Coordinates of C-alpha atoms (C1' of nucleotides) in Angstrom, one line a residue:
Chain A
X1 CA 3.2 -0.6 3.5
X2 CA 0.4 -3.0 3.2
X3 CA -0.3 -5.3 0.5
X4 CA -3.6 -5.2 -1.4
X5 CA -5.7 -8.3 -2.8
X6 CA -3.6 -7.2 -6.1
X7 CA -0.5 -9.1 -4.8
X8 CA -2.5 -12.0 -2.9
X9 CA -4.7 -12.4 -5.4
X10 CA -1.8 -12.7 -7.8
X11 CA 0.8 -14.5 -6.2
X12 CA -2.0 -17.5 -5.6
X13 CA -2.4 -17.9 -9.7
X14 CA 1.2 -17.6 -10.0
X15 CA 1.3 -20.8 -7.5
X16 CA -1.5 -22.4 -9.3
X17 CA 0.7 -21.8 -12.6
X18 CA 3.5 -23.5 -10.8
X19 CA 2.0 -26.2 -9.6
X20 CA 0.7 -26.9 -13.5
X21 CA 4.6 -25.9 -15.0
X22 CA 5.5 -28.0 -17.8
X23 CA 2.1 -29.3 -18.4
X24 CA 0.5 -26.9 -21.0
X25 CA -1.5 -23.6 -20.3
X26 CA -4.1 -23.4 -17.5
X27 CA -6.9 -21.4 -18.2
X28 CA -7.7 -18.4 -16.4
X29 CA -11.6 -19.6 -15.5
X30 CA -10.0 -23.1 -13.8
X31 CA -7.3 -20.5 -12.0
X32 CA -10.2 -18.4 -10.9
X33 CA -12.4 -21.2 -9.6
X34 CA -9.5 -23.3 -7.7
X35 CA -8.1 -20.2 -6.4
X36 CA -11.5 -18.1 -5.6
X37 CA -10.5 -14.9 -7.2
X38 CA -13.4 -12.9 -9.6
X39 CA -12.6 -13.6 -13.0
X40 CA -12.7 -10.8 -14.5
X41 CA -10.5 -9.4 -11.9
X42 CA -7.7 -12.4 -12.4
X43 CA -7.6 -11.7 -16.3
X44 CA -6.9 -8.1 -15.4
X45 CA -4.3 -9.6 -13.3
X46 CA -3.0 -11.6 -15.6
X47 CA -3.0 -9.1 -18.3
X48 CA -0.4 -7.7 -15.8
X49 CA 1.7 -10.0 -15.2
X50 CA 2.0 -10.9 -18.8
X51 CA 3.2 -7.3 -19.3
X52 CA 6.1 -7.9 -16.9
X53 CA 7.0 -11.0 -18.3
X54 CA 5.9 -13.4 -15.5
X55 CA 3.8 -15.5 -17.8
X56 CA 3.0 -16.0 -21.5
X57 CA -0.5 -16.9 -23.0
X58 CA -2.1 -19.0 -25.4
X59 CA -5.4 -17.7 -27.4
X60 CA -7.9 -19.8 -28.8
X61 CA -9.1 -23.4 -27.7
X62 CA -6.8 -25.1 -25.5
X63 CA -5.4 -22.1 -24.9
X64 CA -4.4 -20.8 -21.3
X65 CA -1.5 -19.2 -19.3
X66 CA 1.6 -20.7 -18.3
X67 CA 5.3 -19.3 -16.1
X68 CA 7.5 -17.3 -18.8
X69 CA 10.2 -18.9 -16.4
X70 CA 10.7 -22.0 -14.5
X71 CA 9.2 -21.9 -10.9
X72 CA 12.8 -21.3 -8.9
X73 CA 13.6 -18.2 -10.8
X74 CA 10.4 -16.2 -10.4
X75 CA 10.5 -14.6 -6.8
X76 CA 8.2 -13.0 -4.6
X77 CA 9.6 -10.1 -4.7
X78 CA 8.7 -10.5 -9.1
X79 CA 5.5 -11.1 -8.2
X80 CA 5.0 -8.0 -5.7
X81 CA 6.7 -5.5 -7.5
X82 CA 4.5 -6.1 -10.8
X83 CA 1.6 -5.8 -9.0
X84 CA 2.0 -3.5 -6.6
X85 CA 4.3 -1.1 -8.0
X86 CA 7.5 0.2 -5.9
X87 CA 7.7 -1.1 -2.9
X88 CA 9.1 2.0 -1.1
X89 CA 10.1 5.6 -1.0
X90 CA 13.4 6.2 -1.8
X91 CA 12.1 4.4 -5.6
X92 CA 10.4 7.8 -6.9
X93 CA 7.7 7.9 -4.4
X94 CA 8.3 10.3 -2.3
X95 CA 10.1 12.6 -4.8
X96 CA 7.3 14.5 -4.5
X97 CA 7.2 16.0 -1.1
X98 CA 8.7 19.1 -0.2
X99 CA 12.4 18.9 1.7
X100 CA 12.3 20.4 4.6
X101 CA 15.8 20.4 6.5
X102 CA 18.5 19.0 4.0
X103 CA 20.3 17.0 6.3
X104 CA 17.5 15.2 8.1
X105 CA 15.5 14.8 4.8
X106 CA 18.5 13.1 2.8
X107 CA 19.2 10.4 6.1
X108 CA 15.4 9.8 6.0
X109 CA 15.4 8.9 2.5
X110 CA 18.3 6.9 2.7
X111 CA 16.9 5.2 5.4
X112 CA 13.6 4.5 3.0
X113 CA 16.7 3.6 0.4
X114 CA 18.4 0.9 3.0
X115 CA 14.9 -0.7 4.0
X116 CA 13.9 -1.1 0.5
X117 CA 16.7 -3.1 -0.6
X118 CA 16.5 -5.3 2.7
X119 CA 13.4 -5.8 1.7
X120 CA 13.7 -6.7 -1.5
X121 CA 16.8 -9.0 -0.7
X122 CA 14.2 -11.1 2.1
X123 CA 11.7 -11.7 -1.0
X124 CA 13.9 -12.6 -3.3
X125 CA 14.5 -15.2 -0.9
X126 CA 11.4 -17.1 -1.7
X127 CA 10.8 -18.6 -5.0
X128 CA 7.2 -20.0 -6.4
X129 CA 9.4 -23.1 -6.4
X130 CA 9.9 -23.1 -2.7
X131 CA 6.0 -22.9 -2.1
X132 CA 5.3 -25.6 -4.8
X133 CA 8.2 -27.7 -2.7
X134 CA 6.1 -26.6 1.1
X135 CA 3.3 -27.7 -0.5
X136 CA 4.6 -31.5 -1.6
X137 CA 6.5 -31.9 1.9
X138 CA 3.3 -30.7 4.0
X139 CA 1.3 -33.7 1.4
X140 CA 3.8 -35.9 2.8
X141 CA 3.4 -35.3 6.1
X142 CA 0.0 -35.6 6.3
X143 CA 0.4 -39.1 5.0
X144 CA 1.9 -40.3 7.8
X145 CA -1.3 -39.5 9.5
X146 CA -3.1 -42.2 7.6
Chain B
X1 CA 3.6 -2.5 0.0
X2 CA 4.3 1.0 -0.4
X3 CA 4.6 3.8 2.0
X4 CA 2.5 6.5 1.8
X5 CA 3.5 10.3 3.0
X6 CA 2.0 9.6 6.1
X7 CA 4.7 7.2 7.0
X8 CA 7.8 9.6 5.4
X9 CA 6.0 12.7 7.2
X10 CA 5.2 11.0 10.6
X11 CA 9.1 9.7 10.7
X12 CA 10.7 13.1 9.9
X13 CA 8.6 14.8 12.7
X14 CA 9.4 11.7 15.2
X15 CA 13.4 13.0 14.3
X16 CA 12.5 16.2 14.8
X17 CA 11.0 15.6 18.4
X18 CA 13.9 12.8 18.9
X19 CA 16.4 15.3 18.4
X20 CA 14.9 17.3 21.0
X21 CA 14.4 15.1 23.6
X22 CA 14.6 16.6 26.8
X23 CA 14.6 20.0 26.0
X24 CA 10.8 20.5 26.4
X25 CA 8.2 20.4 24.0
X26 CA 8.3 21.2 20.4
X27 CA 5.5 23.4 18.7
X28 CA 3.9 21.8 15.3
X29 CA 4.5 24.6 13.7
X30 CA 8.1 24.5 14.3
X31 CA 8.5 20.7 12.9
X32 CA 6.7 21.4 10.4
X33 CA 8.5 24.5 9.2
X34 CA 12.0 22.7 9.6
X35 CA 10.5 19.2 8.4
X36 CA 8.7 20.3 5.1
X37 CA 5.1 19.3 6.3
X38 CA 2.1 20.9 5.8
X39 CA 0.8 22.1 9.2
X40 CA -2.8 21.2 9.1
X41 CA -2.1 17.9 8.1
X42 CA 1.0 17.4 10.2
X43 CA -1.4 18.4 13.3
X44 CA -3.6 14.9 11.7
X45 CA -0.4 12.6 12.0
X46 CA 0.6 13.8 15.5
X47 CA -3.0 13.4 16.8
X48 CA -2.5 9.9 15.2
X49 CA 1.0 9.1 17.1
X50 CA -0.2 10.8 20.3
X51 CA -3.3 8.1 20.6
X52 CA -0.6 5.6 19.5
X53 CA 1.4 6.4 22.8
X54 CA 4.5 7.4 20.8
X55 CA 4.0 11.2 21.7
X56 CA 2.7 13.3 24.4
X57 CA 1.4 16.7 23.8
X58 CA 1.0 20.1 26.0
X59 CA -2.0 22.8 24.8
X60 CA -1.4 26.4 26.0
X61 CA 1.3 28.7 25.4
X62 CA 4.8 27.2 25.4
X63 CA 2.7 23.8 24.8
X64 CA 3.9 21.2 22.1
X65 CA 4.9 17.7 21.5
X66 CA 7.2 15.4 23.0
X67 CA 8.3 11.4 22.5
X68 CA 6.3 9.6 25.3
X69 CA 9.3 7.5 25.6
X70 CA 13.1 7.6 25.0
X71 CA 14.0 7.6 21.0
X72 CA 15.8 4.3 21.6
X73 CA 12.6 2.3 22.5
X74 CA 10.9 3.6 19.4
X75 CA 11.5 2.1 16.3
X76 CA 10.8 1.8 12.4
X77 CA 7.8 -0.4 13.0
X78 CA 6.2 1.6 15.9
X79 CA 6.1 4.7 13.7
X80 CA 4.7 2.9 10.9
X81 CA 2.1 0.4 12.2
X82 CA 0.7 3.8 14.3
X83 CA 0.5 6.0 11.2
X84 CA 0.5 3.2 8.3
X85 CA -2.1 0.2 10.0
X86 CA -1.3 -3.4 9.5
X87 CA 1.8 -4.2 7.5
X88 CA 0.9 -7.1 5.4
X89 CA -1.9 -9.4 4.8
X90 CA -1.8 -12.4 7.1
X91 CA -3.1 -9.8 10.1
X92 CA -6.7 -9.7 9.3
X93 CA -6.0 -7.2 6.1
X94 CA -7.4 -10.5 3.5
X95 CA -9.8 -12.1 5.3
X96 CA -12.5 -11.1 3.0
X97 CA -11.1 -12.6 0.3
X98 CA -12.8 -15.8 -1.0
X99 CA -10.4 -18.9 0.3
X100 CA -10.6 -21.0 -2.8
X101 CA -8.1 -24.2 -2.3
X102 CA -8.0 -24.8 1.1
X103 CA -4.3 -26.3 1.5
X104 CA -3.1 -23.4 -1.6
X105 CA -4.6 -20.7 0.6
X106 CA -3.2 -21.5 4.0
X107 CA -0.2 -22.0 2.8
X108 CA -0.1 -18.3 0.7
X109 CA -1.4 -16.9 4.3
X110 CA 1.6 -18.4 6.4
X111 CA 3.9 -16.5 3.3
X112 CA 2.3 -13.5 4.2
X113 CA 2.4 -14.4 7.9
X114 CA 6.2 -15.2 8.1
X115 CA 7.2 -12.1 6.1
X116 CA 5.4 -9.7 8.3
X117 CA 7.0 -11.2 11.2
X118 CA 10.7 -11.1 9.0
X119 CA 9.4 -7.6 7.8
X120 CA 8.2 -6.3 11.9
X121 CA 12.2 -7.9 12.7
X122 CA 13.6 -5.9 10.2
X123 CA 11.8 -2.2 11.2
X124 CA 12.7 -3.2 15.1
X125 CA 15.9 -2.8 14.7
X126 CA 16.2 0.5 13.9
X127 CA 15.5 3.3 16.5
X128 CA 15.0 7.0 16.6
X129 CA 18.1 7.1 18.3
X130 CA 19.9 5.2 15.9
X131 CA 19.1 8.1 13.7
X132 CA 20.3 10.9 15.6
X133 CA 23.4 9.2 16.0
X134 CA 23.5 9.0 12.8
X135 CA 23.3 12.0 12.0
X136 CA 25.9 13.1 14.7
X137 CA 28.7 10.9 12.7
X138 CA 27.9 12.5 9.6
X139 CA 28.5 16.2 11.7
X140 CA 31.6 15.3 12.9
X141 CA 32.9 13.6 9.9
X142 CA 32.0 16.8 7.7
X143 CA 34.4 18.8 11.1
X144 CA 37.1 16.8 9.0
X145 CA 36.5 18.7 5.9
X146 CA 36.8 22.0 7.2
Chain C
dG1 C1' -9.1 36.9 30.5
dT2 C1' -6.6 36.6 26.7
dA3 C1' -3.2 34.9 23.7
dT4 C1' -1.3 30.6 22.6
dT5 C1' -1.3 25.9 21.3
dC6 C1' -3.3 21.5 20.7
dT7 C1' -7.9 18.9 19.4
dT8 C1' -11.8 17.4 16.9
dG9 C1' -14.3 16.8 13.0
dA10 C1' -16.1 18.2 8.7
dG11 C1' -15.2 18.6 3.9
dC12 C1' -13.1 17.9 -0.5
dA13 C1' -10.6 16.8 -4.9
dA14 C1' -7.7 13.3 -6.8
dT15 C1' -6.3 8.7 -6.9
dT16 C1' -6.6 3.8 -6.1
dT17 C1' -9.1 -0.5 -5.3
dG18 C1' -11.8 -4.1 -6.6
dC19 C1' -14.5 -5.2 -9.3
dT20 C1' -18.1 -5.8 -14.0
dC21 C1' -19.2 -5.6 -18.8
dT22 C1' -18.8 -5.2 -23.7
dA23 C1' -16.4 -5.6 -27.7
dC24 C1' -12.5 -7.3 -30.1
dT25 C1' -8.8 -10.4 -31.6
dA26 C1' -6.4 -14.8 -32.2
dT27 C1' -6.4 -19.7 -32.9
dG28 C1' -7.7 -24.7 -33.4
dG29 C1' -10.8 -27.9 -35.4
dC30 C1' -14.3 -29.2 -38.6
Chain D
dG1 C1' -14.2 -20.4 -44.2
dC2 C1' -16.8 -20.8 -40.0
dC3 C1' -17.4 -21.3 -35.4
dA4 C1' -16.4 -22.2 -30.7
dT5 C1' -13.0 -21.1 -27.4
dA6 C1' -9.8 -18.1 -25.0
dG7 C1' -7.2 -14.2 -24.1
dT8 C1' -7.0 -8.7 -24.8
dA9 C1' -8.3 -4.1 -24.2
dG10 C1' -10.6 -0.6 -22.3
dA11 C1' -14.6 1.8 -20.4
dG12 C1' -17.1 2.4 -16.3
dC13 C1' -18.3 2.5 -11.5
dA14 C1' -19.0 2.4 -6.4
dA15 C1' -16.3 2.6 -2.3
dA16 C1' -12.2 3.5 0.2
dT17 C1' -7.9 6.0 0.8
dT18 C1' -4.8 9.9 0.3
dG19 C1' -3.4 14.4 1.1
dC20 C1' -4.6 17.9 2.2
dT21 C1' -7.7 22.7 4.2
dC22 C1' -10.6 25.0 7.4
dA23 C1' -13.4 26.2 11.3
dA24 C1' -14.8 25.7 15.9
dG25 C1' -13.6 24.2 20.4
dA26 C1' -10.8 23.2 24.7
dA27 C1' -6.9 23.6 27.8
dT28 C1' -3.3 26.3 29.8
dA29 C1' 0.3 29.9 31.0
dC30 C1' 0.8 34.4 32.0

DNA sequence: GTATTCTTGAGCAATTTGCTCTACTATGGC
DNA sequence: GCCATAGTAGAGCAAATTGCTCAAGAATAC
């Protein structure tokens, strides 16, 4: 239940993408330096998340990654579930262990089944959008500051 | 994000012991047998819920394992955080990782931050005793069967 | 005191994590 | 066509975690 640097780690260049949407691919060496994650680690990432159709890249000069989709339809739920991989039993997880008691195992896995899809539901809640939005209002607020 | 066996294991043997609450201690062996588990390494997870405070255990003869409190104070998240650790980053799990932005990473660490708290909400409200009611509903609705 | 039951800790193979490094492929510009 | 720039693919690797087993010890009821 814990999330490794995988899903950090990605979710921040997926925010760095979506802070850079609409204005041409980023490369992977300016997302690793703004975002301090190992490069060679982030284009493993990347690689990734390309698979799952998060993000399409660019070879050659100029070249770079950008959002397959626009910021408010990627979730982080997207995000989590490329990287990490299923986020519960009850997914194919646990399909390995042995039963047990018939009755008590099926109402623990449908309780692994329940949880998962609240869980899912409260990150699909949040969009990269939303962040990219937190970040502009918290911009603002500091201004008043000045 | 995902739940390991120690987490579906330590849960089916906190249903056992909830189902038989009050009726004296309950041998390993015996929730392992009806649970599925392997013995030696259920014996692991109830050494790691007994330091947790959710069990209490008897040695000798006629010894075993009982819930330290009533299965409707224990819930999801107390059998999880006890066998599974901390839930999310946000609770000292990425503080190793290299900031980079400083505004872009406070901002993914209060993400992380407010799901575990949404995540923690969620697994309190279900209770061991929430389960074996559960499972008493589905007896008596079978009785209609018959 | 002896059988029973939990306790502690070592050990171990397999998998995952968090990287690095090298080689390769595609592309734009000269 | 050549070359610099980027992404792509995959091997490799140390450290940690998982999912167990096993042996020795300690407490307790009878």
């Amino acid at each position: 239940m814990r999330i490794s640097s995988k899903g950090d780690y990605g979710l921040r260049a997926l925010f760095d993408l979506a802070q850079h949407y609409g204005k041409g691919p980023v490369q992977s060496e300016d997302i690793a330096r703004r975002q301090g994650i190992p490069i060679n680690y982030l284009n493993q990432l990347l690689i990734t998340m390309r698979r799952a159709g998060l993000i399409e890249s660019l070879r050659g000069p100029q070249g770079g990654h950008m959002l397959a989709r626009s910021p408010e339809t990627i979730t982080l739920r997207d995000v989590l579930i490329a990287l990490e991989g299923p986020l519960l039993p009850g997914d194919g997880t646990r399909e390995d262990l042995v039963p047990g008691v018939p009755e008590d195992h099926d109402l623990i896995d449908e309780v692994w089944s329940e949880l998962r899809a609240q869980l899912e539901a409260m990150l699909s809640r949040t969009t990269l959008d939303d962040l990219c939005q937190r970040k502009r209002q918290r911009a603002g607020s500091v201004m008043y500051y000045i």
